[in-house]
Amino acid sequence: MVHHSGSIQSFKQQKGMNISKSEITKETSLKPSRRSLPCLTQSYAHSHSLCQSTSLLQSTESESQAPTSVTLISADKTEQVNPEEKNKDSLLKCSFADLSDFCLALGKDKDYMDDSEHANYDRSRLIKDFVTKDKPESKTKLSKNDMNYIASSGLLFKDGKKRIDYILVYRKTNIQYDKRNTFEKNLRAEGLMLEKEPAIANPDIMFIKIHIPWDTLCKYAERLNIRMPFRKKCYYTDGRSKSMGRVQNYFKRIKKWMSQNPMVLDKSAFPELEESDCYTGPFSRARIHHFIINNKDTFFSNATRSRIVYHMLERTKYENGISKVGIRKLINNGSYIAAFPPHEGAYKSSLPIKTHGPQNNRHLLYERWARWGMWYKHQPLDLIRLYFGEKIGLYFAWLGWYTGMLIPAAVVGLCVFFYGLVTMNESQVSQEICKATEVFMCPLCDKNCSLQRLNDSCIYAKVTYLFDNGGTVFFAIFMAIWATVFLEFWKRRRSILTYTWDLIEWEEEEETLRPQFEAKYYKMEIVNPITGKPEPHQPSSDKIIRLLVSVSGIFFMISLVITAVFAVVVYRLVVMEQFASFKWNFIKQHWQFATSAAAVCINFIIIMLLNLAYEKIAYLLTNLEYPRTESEWENSFALKMFLFQFVNLNSSIFYIAFFLGRFVGHPGKYNKLFDRWRLEECHPSGCLIDLCLQMGVIMFLKQIWNNFMELGYPLIQNWWSRHKIKRGVQDASIPQWENDWNLQPMNIHGLMDEYLEMVLQFGFTTIFVAAFPLAPLLALLNNIIEIRLDAYKFVTQWRRPLPARATDIGIWLGVLEGIGILAVITNAFVIAITSDYIPRFVYEYKYGPCANHVEQNENCLKGYVNNSLSFFNLSELGIGKSGYCRYRDYRGPPWSSKPYEFTLQYWHILAARLAFIIVFEHLVFGIKSFIAYLIPDVPKGLHERIRREKYLVQEMMYEAELEHLQQQRRKTGQPVHHEWP
């Protein structure tokens, strides 16, 4: 009920308006303090807007009240309405003009405002914002139909009143009856309502529908410190924001002449997305009068109701014993086979959404987000958060931000690639290799390899130049800076989202212990220094021992990965002899390419097979540690999975980038593995082409495999489930919870797989980007598909996941920062060691034609290929041939005083490589640190707004408590005080 002050009463009486005695108290109400006046003024306006824009549905659990007469106040007349009349809402309407005059009158009252405060608040903006927020009619229309579409979707109990908040599923033939019976009795004792209903398609399946009543909701909302709205936010402008407002209006006028951005979502299609703009505070039953409760059925959102029910399910016993607790253990032992919150209805409708509107939020998400035709549109993050919870909302916000930031990286990478494509035929190195018809390269294997002309590598030399040209160093520096800018601006974006979604203080208030941790260490308790309450404690010695065992398991799995890579290396050494003498002429001519391609495919198969073992071992090691909270469990498990898969995915790439062809020796004295297999050399055009091939194939195949497993596999499973239902049930109306049961459950590890896939892709995009500048483009194309694929999967193919809350992306932010640091180091080594950038640079300024003087139109790299190849006497090989062959190295010729020893040029190049690595790393790290310093994690304006709102919330809490105290004294006939007694 809305209580009006005496000032409002006197003001309306001056306007000649009739107000019923049941609405307004004759006594003078509390006089607001000067500090809280602007927000109290806004709260008066908000009380009218709430009554006008929301239909006050009577809760099925509330106590019946005697009918009273309510007065409808309008600008022109007064009308008496009987609340018992059907199809009419008891609404309190107020003229905007009268309210505006009233606020202006308050502004002139000397008792409320002094000069300093009058300069800080713009009351015209208060009224303007209030009027603007009540314009959309679709919002009111949709709120009236809330219960209608819930009932039509079969989301109520059989009485048609109680909403289904959660679903449990079990088989009738299961023998765990006693555990289920005890568990359900304890749930009822905790205040939940349960109703059983058998499945239509399968008589062995039984569904338990769970409803949480109002009193139980309030009890657990208070226990979990859930923040709920209690007062309308105030909008104020100072002089600075006024000037900024004039600038913004100027740009708005310019924007009218520009065409609308096709990527922006149509706001009119999302009537439920307008924020309530209310201050929130921890819910308390003792202070329930502080909160804005217009309808008990909708005060707690569906996501909040589901979270509270799941909290109860996780902490309810099913047997005697401290560890016999939780729905997850019941699912593991087979007592139940599933537990999930229901979807809000079907995601498709026979009626077009443009003319008839969305049937429910799931239908709206499908039409405006999950359809492939919306691939170019921005994501409706607020609606995603409303339906799936903040944790999933933050994932899609991060994925969208990452995809958007990939656009400039892909454009620059494409420019570097096209630069190499355009100048490929002008490259001095490529021209010299293609014209070297009389230069013979030494055999690359011992038995079946023959002498090869250098110009046979012409195509490989040109392809290598596409990725190893003058723009490589620039692009590597650009991507290192890009990674820093991406992460720093994401922190700012995250801070804005956490503020908008009211998550600023959530982590400290709502983080709870895992039931497994409580059951394991219930005998050892210490007092929590924050809450002051005793809680289970894990001894330090026990924790250290478990961590040592876990770390040992991690190192064992990493050594297993290295062993697998070593096996692939041995395979390459054995197979290259066979491919060199292969019957097919194409493979015989391109045996190095065939060897690399076959090794890449085998390595990919090994990666996929090892990933299956990694997940089980990581799960076992994480449970062995007994993490204290769910977030600690998720972070520990995610870190293990990342380490396993990162090493598994990149170990072969590191081998090719930094070890292939580095320790082969020279002709006549090759190094051999186990004194049997000669180590593999790089192609005559360099090792970079092998690195590009390895990265491109693994990145392409892994993305195809991930997309199939994410969407293709659930599609096949869901199709088969629907096929069985159609065979067993004819013309039957399947309720929503049974349709949800036939969908695939979300991965047991939540969003870990989604984040892991993108973080590994981020590593591919940044770590070896100097060798593969097209990686950002491939990542961008994949992510455009990934967003809609994940959206389609969440909306249509998966059961509705638990709407969990989160303030950030967890441990993945630290992993991304670590990858950014590693990327600087690896790119420095790739440019200095893997590519030929440094040898060309040294030759150009030390040994080339431009070393002493620069002549016009003279190419400084002329003669570089001949300078980079050493001589070897064929007579020393014992193959019956004479003359000289060439090989890639800087060694003395056979006629020198020290044949086959490293030349001075080799040591110059080595020193230049080391110097480049040091200069590159220090330069890029300095730029990254400077950019990170310039970009604060929280925008200054947002930081000031958060501090001010904390101050205002405290003031309004005092005012609301004092007003409630005065109301209690009026009821008991005690004198009313206008200040604290």
mmCIF file of C-alpha atoms in Angstrom, residues 578-588:
data_model
loop_
_atom_site.group_PDB
_atom_site.id
_atom_site.type_symbol
_atom_site.label_atom_id
_atom_site.label_comp_id
_atom_site.label_asym_id
_atom_site.label_seq_id
_atom_site.Cartn_x
_atom_site.Cartn_y
_atom_site.Cartn_z
ATOM 1 C CA GLN A 578 59.056 -44.396 -47.059
ATOM 2 C CA PHE A 579 57.404 -41.369 -48.628
ATOM 3 C CA ALA A 580 60.667 -40.462 -50.413
ATOM 4 C CA SER A 581 60.478 -43.775 -52.306
ATOM 5 C CA PHE A 582 56.690 -43.923 -52.645
ATOM 6 C CA LYS A 583 55.139 -45.305 -55.843
ATOM 7 C CA TRP A 584 52.898 -42.284 -56.429
ATOM 8 C CA ASN A 585 54.867 -39.616 -58.190
ATOM 9 C CA PHE A 586 53.093 -36.715 -56.455
ATOM 10 C CA ILE A 587 53.911 -38.013 -52.971
ATOM 11 C CA LYS A 588 57.447 -38.897 -54.036
#
